[in-house]
Amino acid sequence: MTAPHPLAAPLLAGNRRALARAITLSESTRADHEAEAQALLAEVLPHTGTSVRVGLTGVPGVGKSTFIEALGTYLADAGHRVAVLAVDPSSARTGGSILGDKTRMPRLTVHPNAFIRPSPSRGTLGGVARRTREAITLCEAAGYDVVLIETVGVGQSETQVAAMTDLFVLLTLPNAGDELQGIKRGIMELADLCVVNKADTDPKAATRAQTELTTALKLLTPKGAPWRPRALQASALTGAGIPEVWQAVGAYQEAVDVAAKRRAQTALWFDELLREAAWRAFQAGVDAARLRDLRAEVLAGRLTPVQGVQALFSGSTS
């Protein structure tokens, strides 16, 4: 019988230091650490799945971190245990990250009911760290009933965060007329809730933006959908509208079969991992010289890419 992992008991007891160490272990790329992390995850898995998972994104300057601190503090003050997974963009050249999200959430950082974990994206699409799903699981095992995931920002493949959360929130600014033109339709289609942040800076513009977003969401929502995405106003600076945002999250949880959605997300995750494993197995078994020669043939224009791939598997170039 396998001995319990030393981090399991303190993690399940809600120890923040143990949670931080567990997430660090899951983020490691060392093979022995990965095996250890998977053993720990399997051990605590029965104690997970009870949180509300909310993904948040928005254009640069919309105030994502400030909004998350306002929402997180509101929830933590109400007795919720809030975990924030804030993903920082990594340098494409060095792989380094500033990891400055904690400095932008000074009140939430010191709140006894909160846990903030900045993680480097390491180039992952959508700004979602490679092990974000595991981090969510570990936060739930530690007793955090609300998990907020801040992505790098609009413009990348935000389907990554939508595929691991219950609710996807898009933050916009009061002058959303021009901004809506710059937001990809795909991201709008993913949004379960749109929030016009910094509404206090220009109330009339915020109301106009809310109206425009409401119209856009109606056009993008299929008929018969169990949830009709909403557009709200809020001010992270004053706290106005924050309770209404959380009320909308609760209404969404009641309208949507979250358990079924999570099962579909888990199936998608499994399929993604399967494709990655199959690709690694293929790379390990392929004739490297043959692959190099066929690539050269394709680049030289003597074969089309389709012909090159077909030749690799058929064993001929004819």
mmCIF file of N, CA, C and O in Angstrom, residues 6-77:
data_model
loop_
_atom_site.group_PDB
_atom_site.id
_atom_site.type_symbol
_atom_site.label_atom_id
_atom_site.label_comp_id
_atom_site.label_asym_id
_atom_site.label_seq_id
_atom_site.Cartn_x
_atom_site.Cartn_y
_atom_site.Cartn_z
ATOM 1 N N PRO A 6 3.376 13.337 2.188
ATOM 2 C CA PRO A 6 3.524 14.203 3.355
ATOM 3 C C PRO A 6 2.796 15.541 3.247
ATOM 4 O O PRO A 6 2.492 16.169 4.266
ATOM 5 N N LEU A 7 2.506 15.991 2.024
ATOM 6 C CA LEU A 7 1.806 17.267 1.848
ATOM 7 C C LEU A 7 0.287 17.100 1.914
ATOM 8 O O LEU A 7 -0.436 18.088 2.082
ATOM 9 N N ALA A 8 -0.204 15.859 1.792
ATOM 10 C CA ALA A 8 -1.648 15.638 1.684
ATOM 11 C C ALA A 8 -2.405 16.118 2.917
ATOM 12 O O ALA A 8 -3.393 16.860 2.800
ATOM 13 N N ALA A 9 -1.990 15.691 4.097
ATOM 14 C CA ALA A 9 -2.709 16.044 5.324
ATOM 15 C C ALA A 9 -2.735 17.544 5.570
ATOM 16 O O ALA A 9 -3.804 18.124 5.796
ATOM 17 N N PRO A 10 -1.586 18.240 5.554
ATOM 18 C CA PRO A 10 -1.642 19.696 5.756
ATOM 19 C C PRO A 10 -2.400 20.426 4.657
ATOM 20 O O PRO A 10 -3.048 21.436 4.905
ATOM 21 N N LEU A 11 -2.322 19.900 3.433
ATOM 22 C CA LEU A 11 -3.059 20.516 2.323
ATOM 23 C C LEU A 11 -4.557 20.431 2.575
ATOM 24 O O LEU A 11 -5.279 21.434 2.446
ATOM 25 N N LEU A 12 -5.043 19.249 2.936
ATOM 26 C CA LEU A 12 -6.471 19.059 3.199
ATOM 27 C C LEU A 12 -6.927 19.838 4.427
ATOM 28 O O LEU A 12 -8.115 20.134 4.562
ATOM 29 N N ALA A 13 -5.982 20.174 5.306
ATOM 30 C CA ALA A 13 -6.306 20.966 6.487
ATOM 31 C C ALA A 13 -6.335 22.458 6.182
ATOM 32 O O ALA A 13 -6.640 23.274 7.055
ATOM 33 N N GLY A 14 -6.006 22.821 4.930
ATOM 34 C CA GLY A 14 -6.068 24.223 4.526
ATOM 35 C C GLY A 14 -4.803 25.008 4.758
ATOM 36 O O GLY A 14 -4.819 26.244 4.723
ATOM 37 N N ASN A 15 -3.687 24.334 4.964
ATOM 38 C CA ASN A 15 -2.417 25.014 5.201
ATOM 39 C C ASN A 15 -1.925 25.671 3.911
ATOM 40 O O ASN A 15 -1.699 24.992 2.905
ATOM 41 N N ARG A 16 -1.762 26.981 3.944
ATOM 42 C CA ARG A 16 -1.395 27.708 2.734
ATOM 43 C C ARG A 16 0.027 27.396 2.278
ATOM 44 O O ARG A 16 0.313 27.371 1.080
ATOM 45 N N ARG A 17 0.924 27.178 3.232
ATOM 46 C CA ARG A 17 2.297 26.839 2.864
ATOM 47 C C ARG A 17 2.334 25.498 2.117
ATOM 48 O O ARG A 17 3.040 25.337 1.125
ATOM 49 N N ALA A 18 1.542 24.529 2.612
ATOM 50 C CA ALA A 18 1.478 23.230 1.956
ATOM 51 C C ALA A 18 0.880 23.360 0.558
ATOM 52 O O ALA A 18 1.326 22.697 -0.384
ATOM 53 N N LEU A 19 -0.130 24.229 0.413
ATOM 54 C CA LEU A 19 -0.739 24.454 -0.899
ATOM 55 C C LEU A 19 0.276 25.047 -1.866
ATOM 56 O O LEU A 19 0.382 24.614 -3.020
ATOM 57 N N ALA A 20 1.039 26.040 -1.404
ATOM 58 C CA ALA A 20 2.047 26.659 -2.258
ATOM 59 C C ALA A 20 3.102 25.642 -2.692
ATOM 60 O O ALA A 20 3.513 25.604 -3.859
ATOM 61 N N ARG A 21 3.525 24.798 -1.758
ATOM 62 C CA ARG A 21 4.519 23.777 -2.092
ATOM 63 C C ARG A 21 3.952 22.753 -3.065
ATOM 64 O O ARG A 21 4.647 22.290 -3.970
ATOM 65 N N ALA A 22 2.680 22.403 -2.889
ATOM 66 C CA ALA A 22 2.047 21.427 -3.780
ATOM 67 C C ALA A 22 1.941 21.974 -5.201
ATOM 68 O O ALA A 22 2.182 21.257 -6.181
ATOM 69 N N ILE A 23 1.588 23.255 -5.339
ATOM 70 C CA ILE A 23 1.488 23.861 -6.670
ATOM 71 C C ILE A 23 2.863 23.943 -7.317
ATOM 72 O O ILE A 23 3.028 23.666 -8.515
ATOM 73 N N THR A 24 3.874 24.310 -6.529
ATOM 74 C CA THR A 24 5.242 24.347 -7.053
ATOM 75 C C THR A 24 5.661 22.980 -7.560
ATOM 76 O O THR A 24 6.281 22.847 -8.620
ATOM 77 N N LEU A 25 5.310 21.945 -6.810
ATOM 78 C CA LEU A 25 5.632 20.575 -7.217
ATOM 79 C C LEU A 25 4.942 20.230 -8.530
ATOM 80 O O LEU A 25 5.543 19.636 -9.433
ATOM 81 N N SER A 26 3.676 20.619 -8.675
ATOM 82 C CA SER A 26 2.922 20.298 -9.891
ATOM 83 C C SER A 26 3.424 21.079 -11.095
ATOM 84 O O SER A 26 3.231 20.649 -12.243
ATOM 85 N N GLU A 27 4.056 22.220 -10.877
ATOM 86 C CA GLU A 27 4.566 23.037 -11.979
ATOM 87 C C GLU A 27 5.950 22.595 -12.446
ATOM 88 O O GLU A 27 6.423 23.026 -13.497
ATOM 89 N N SER A 28 6.604 21.766 -11.664
ATOM 90 C CA SER A 28 7.949 21.322 -12.007
ATOM 91 C C SER A 28 7.932 20.468 -13.276
ATOM 92 O O SER A 28 7.009 19.693 -13.516
ATOM 93 N N THR A 29 8.986 20.592 -14.077
ATOM 94 C CA THR A 29 9.100 19.811 -15.301
ATOM 95 C C THR A 29 9.955 18.561 -15.104
ATOM 96 O O THR A 29 10.135 17.783 -16.039
ATOM 97 N N ARG A 30 10.475 18.368 -13.907
ATOM 98 C CA ARG A 30 11.249 17.159 -13.622
ATOM 99 C C ARG A 30 10.334 15.940 -13.596
ATOM 100 O O ARG A 30 9.233 15.988 -13.030
ATOM 101 N N ALA A 31 10.788 14.857 -14.197
ATOM 102 C CA ALA A 31 9.958 13.651 -14.295
ATOM 103 C C ALA A 31 9.596 13.097 -12.927
ATOM 104 O O ALA A 31 8.452 12.683 -12.702
ATOM 105 N N ASP A 32 10.545 13.113 -11.980
ATOM 106 C CA ASP A 32 10.244 12.580 -10.656
ATOM 107 C C ASP A 32 9.258 13.464 -9.909
ATOM 108 O O ASP A 32 8.382 12.974 -9.182
ATOM 109 N N HIS A 33 9.371 14.773 -10.109
ATOM 110 C CA HIS A 33 8.426 15.697 -9.479
ATOM 111 C C HIS A 33 7.032 15.530 -10.077
ATOM 112 O O HIS A 33 6.028 15.601 -9.361
ATOM 113 N N GLU A 34 6.970 15.330 -11.386
ATOM 114 C CA GLU A 34 5.667 15.152 -12.031
ATOM 115 C C GLU A 34 4.971 13.904 -11.510
ATOM 116 O O GLU A 34 3.770 13.914 -11.230
ATOM 117 N N ALA A 35 5.724 12.821 -11.368
ATOM 118 C CA ALA A 35 5.148 11.584 -10.839
ATOM 119 C C ALA A 35 4.670 11.778 -9.404
ATOM 120 O O ALA A 35 3.587 11.306 -9.021
ATOM 121 N N GLU A 36 5.453 12.498 -8.612
ATOM 122 C CA GLU A 36 5.080 12.765 -7.220
ATOM 123 C C GLU A 36 3.835 13.638 -7.149
ATOM 124 O O GLU A 36 2.938 13.409 -6.328
ATOM 125 N N ALA A 37 3.777 14.646 -8.028
ATOM 126 C CA ALA A 37 2.620 15.538 -8.053
ATOM 127 C C ALA A 37 1.352 14.797 -8.441
ATOM 128 O O ALA A 37 0.279 15.021 -7.856
ATOM 129 N N GLN A 38 1.456 13.897 -9.414
ATOM 130 C CA GLN A 38 0.284 13.134 -9.839
ATOM 131 C C GLN A 38 -0.205 12.205 -8.726
ATOM 132 O O GLN A 38 -1.417 12.010 -8.560
ATOM 133 N N ALA A 39 0.726 11.660 -7.959
ATOM 134 C CA ALA A 39 0.343 10.812 -6.826
ATOM 135 C C ALA A 39 -0.394 11.630 -5.772
ATOM 136 O O ALA A 39 -1.397 11.185 -5.198
ATOM 137 N N LEU A 40 0.094 12.836 -5.523
ATOM 138 C CA LEU A 40 -0.563 13.721 -4.563
ATOM 139 C C LEU A 40 -1.948 14.120 -5.051
ATOM 140 O O LEU A 40 -2.924 14.108 -4.286
ATOM 141 N N LEU A 41 -2.055 14.468 -6.330
ATOM 142 C CA LEU A 41 -3.342 14.859 -6.897
ATOM 143 C C LEU A 41 -4.358 13.723 -6.800
ATOM 144 O O LEU A 41 -5.524 13.945 -6.464
ATOM 145 N N ALA A 42 -3.909 12.512 -7.075
ATOM 146 C CA ALA A 42 -4.810 11.357 -6.985
ATOM 147 C C ALA A 42 -5.287 11.152 -5.553
ATOM 148 O O ALA A 42 -6.441 10.768 -5.315
ATOM 149 N N GLU A 43 -4.421 11.434 -4.592
ATOM 150 C CA GLU A 43 -4.763 11.236 -3.179
ATOM 151 C C GLU A 43 -5.813 12.240 -2.701
ATOM 152 O O GLU A 43 -6.695 11.902 -1.908
ATOM 153 N N VAL A 44 -5.718 13.479 -3.177
ATOM 154 C CA VAL A 44 -6.639 14.519 -2.697
ATOM 155 C C VAL A 44 -7.851 14.691 -3.601
ATOM 156 O O VAL A 44 -8.771 15.452 -3.269
ATOM 157 N N LEU A 45 -7.871 14.005 -4.750
ATOM 158 C CA LEU A 45 -8.946 14.176 -5.730
ATOM 159 C C LEU A 45 -10.355 14.003 -5.154
ATOM 160 O O LEU A 45 -11.264 14.756 -5.530
ATOM 161 N N PRO A 46 -10.586 13.048 -4.234
ATOM 162 C CA PRO A 46 -11.936 12.905 -3.673
ATOM 163 C C PRO A 46 -12.434 14.132 -2.905
ATOM 164 O O PRO A 46 -13.632 14.251 -2.652
ATOM 165 N N HIS A 47 -11.528 15.029 -2.563
ATOM 166 C CA HIS A 47 -11.902 16.206 -1.772
ATOM 167 C C HIS A 47 -12.023 17.460 -2.645
ATOM 168 O O HIS A 47 -12.020 18.580 -2.127
ATOM 169 N N THR A 48 -12.120 17.285 -3.947
ATOM 170 C CA THR A 48 -12.151 18.430 -4.863
ATOM 171 C C THR A 48 -13.486 18.524 -5.589
ATOM 172 O O THR A 48 -14.368 17.690 -5.419
ATOM 173 N N GLY A 49 -13.614 19.562 -6.419
ATOM 174 C CA GLY A 49 -14.802 19.722 -7.253
ATOM 175 C C GLY A 49 -15.920 20.521 -6.634
ATOM 176 O O GLY A 49 -17.027 20.575 -7.176
ATOM 177 N N THR A 50 -15.653 21.174 -5.493
ATOM 178 C CA THR A 50 -16.729 21.876 -4.784
ATOM 179 C C THR A 50 -16.657 23.395 -4.905
ATOM 180 O O THR A 50 -17.493 24.088 -4.333
ATOM 181 N N SER A 51 -15.691 23.909 -5.627
ATOM 182 C CA SER A 51 -15.543 25.363 -5.702
ATOM 183 C C SER A 51 -16.335 25.942 -6.871
ATOM 184 O O SER A 51 -16.811 25.228 -7.746
ATOM 185 N N VAL A 52 -16.458 27.258 -6.866
ATOM 186 C CA VAL A 52 -16.967 27.997 -8.022
ATOM 187 C C VAL A 52 -15.740 28.493 -8.772
ATOM 188 O O VAL A 52 -14.918 29.224 -8.217
ATOM 189 N N ARG A 53 -15.594 28.083 -10.015
ATOM 190 C CA ARG A 53 -14.417 28.434 -10.805
ATOM 191 C C ARG A 53 -14.782 29.542 -11.790
ATOM 192 O O ARG A 53 -15.645 29.367 -12.638
ATOM 193 N N VAL A 54 -14.107 30.677 -11.658
ATOM 194 C CA VAL A 54 -14.422 31.839 -12.489
ATOM 195 C C VAL A 54 -13.159 32.293 -13.220
ATOM 196 O O VAL A 54 -12.128 32.565 -12.596
ATOM 197 N N GLY A 55 -13.241 32.361 -14.547
ATOM 198 C CA GLY A 55 -12.141 32.892 -15.346
ATOM 199 C C GLY A 55 -12.425 34.342 -15.700
ATOM 200 O O GLY A 55 -13.575 34.711 -15.948
ATOM 201 N N LEU A 56 -11.388 35.161 -15.700
ATOM 202 C CA LEU A 56 -11.552 36.579 -16.014
ATOM 203 C C LEU A 56 -10.498 37.021 -17.016
ATOM 204 O O LEU A 56 -9.319 36.674 -16.900
ATOM 205 N N THR A 57 -10.941 37.814 -17.993
ATOM 206 C CA THR A 57 -10.031 38.361 -18.979
ATOM 207 C C THR A 57 -10.488 39.767 -19.330
ATOM 208 O O THR A 57 -11.559 40.213 -18.917
ATOM 209 N N GLY A 58 -9.686 40.458 -20.109
ATOM 210 C CA GLY A 58 -10.043 41.819 -20.505
ATOM 211 C C GLY A 58 -8.884 42.487 -21.199
ATOM 212 O O GLY A 58 -7.739 42.021 -21.125
ATOM 213 N N VAL A 59 -9.165 43.579 -21.863
ATOM 214 C CA VAL A 59 -8.117 44.308 -22.582
ATOM 215 C C VAL A 59 -7.142 44.926 -21.592
ATOM 216 O O VAL A 59 -7.498 45.172 -20.432
ATOM 217 N N PRO A 60 -5.893 45.185 -22.012
ATOM 218 C CA PRO A 60 -4.934 45.849 -21.127
ATOM 219 C C PRO A 60 -5.477 47.187 -20.632
ATOM 220 O O PRO A 60 -6.069 47.951 -21.398
ATOM 221 N N GLY A 61 -5.307 47.449 -19.352
ATOM 222 C CA GLY A 61 -5.772 48.703 -18.778
ATOM 223 C C GLY A 61 -7.177 48.659 -18.241
ATOM 224 O O GLY A 61 -7.662 49.646 -17.672
ATOM 225 N N VAL A 62 -7.867 47.515 -18.383
ATOM 226 C CA VAL A 62 -9.245 47.414 -17.909
ATOM 227 C C VAL A 62 -9.306 47.279 -16.390
ATOM 228 O O VAL A 62 -10.345 47.499 -15.784
ATOM 229 N N GLY A 63 -8.164 46.940 -15.787
ATOM 230 C CA GLY A 63 -8.128 46.830 -14.330
ATOM 231 C C GLY A 63 -8.477 45.442 -13.824
ATOM 232 O O GLY A 63 -9.213 45.314 -12.839
ATOM 233 N N LYS A 64 -7.945 44.413 -14.477
ATOM 234 C CA LYS A 64 -8.271 43.039 -14.078
ATOM 235 C C LYS A 64 -7.861 42.749 -12.643
ATOM 236 O O LYS A 64 -8.643 42.222 -11.856
ATOM 237 N N SER A 65 -6.613 43.075 -12.311
ATOM 238 C CA SER A 65 -6.123 42.770 -10.965
ATOM 239 C C SER A 65 -6.894 43.542 -9.905
ATOM 240 O O SER A 65 -7.228 43.004 -8.847
ATOM 241 N N THR A 66 -7.191 44.818 -10.181
ATOM 242 C CA THR A 66 -7.946 45.628 -9.232
ATOM 243 C C THR A 66 -9.357 45.092 -9.057
ATOM 244 O O THR A 66 -9.896 45.040 -7.940
ATOM 245 N N PHE A 67 -9.961 44.673 -10.163
ATOM 246 C CA PHE A 67 -11.308 44.100 -10.095
ATOM 247 C C PHE A 67 -11.294 42.796 -9.303
ATOM 248 O O PHE A 67 -12.175 42.554 -8.470
ATOM 249 N N ILE A 68 -10.302 41.955 -9.564
ATOM 250 C CA ILE A 68 -10.218 40.686 -8.843
ATOM 251 C C ILE A 68 -10.004 40.919 -7.356
ATOM 252 O O ILE A 68 -10.581 40.215 -6.517
ATOM 253 N N GLU A 69 -9.193 41.918 -7.021
ATOM 254 C CA GLU A 69 -9.001 42.211 -5.596
ATOM 255 C C GLU A 69 -10.311 42.675 -4.958
ATOM 256 O O GLU A 69 -10.667 42.251 -3.851
ATOM 257 N N ALA A 70 -11.066 43.527 -5.665
ATOM 258 C CA ALA A 70 -12.341 44.013 -5.125
ATOM 259 C C ALA A 70 -13.327 42.868 -4.937
ATOM 260 O O ALA A 70 -13.963 42.734 -3.886
ATOM 261 N N LEU A 71 -13.445 42.003 -5.954
ATOM 262 C CA LEU A 71 -14.359 40.863 -5.874
ATOM 263 C C LEU A 71 -13.879 39.868 -4.819
ATOM 264 O O LEU A 71 -14.672 39.377 -4.003
ATOM 265 N N GLY A 72 -12.585 39.577 -4.847
ATOM 266 C CA GLY A 72 -12.032 38.620 -3.894
ATOM 267 C C GLY A 72 -12.157 39.076 -2.457
ATOM 268 O O GLY A 72 -12.498 38.280 -1.572
ATOM 269 N N THR A 73 -11.899 40.353 -2.205
ATOM 270 C CA THR A 73 -12.012 40.892 -0.851
ATOM 271 C C THR A 73 -13.455 40.867 -0.376
ATOM 272 O O THR A 73 -13.744 40.540 0.784
ATOM 273 N N TYR A 74 -14.383 41.216 -1.276
ATOM 274 C CA TYR A 74 -15.809 41.169 -0.949
ATOM 275 C C TYR A 74 -16.209 39.754 -0.529
ATOM 276 O O TYR A 74 -16.917 39.563 0.478
ATOM 277 N N LEU A 75 -15.755 38.758 -1.274
ATOM 278 C CA LEU A 75 -16.101 37.369 -0.971
ATOM 279 C C LEU A 75 -15.396 36.878 0.293
ATOM 280 O O LEU A 75 -15.999 36.182 1.123
ATOM 281 N N ALA A 76 -14.133 37.233 0.447
ATOM 282 C CA ALA A 76 -13.382 36.802 1.626
ATOM 283 C C ALA A 76 -13.964 37.405 2.897
ATOM 284 O O ALA A 76 -14.051 36.740 3.934
ATOM 285 N N ASP A 77 -14.383 38.671 2.816
ATOM 286 C CA ASP A 77 -15.012 39.322 3.970
ATOM 287 C C ASP A 77 -16.331 38.639 4.330
ATOM 288 O O ASP A 77 -16.744 38.632 5.494
#
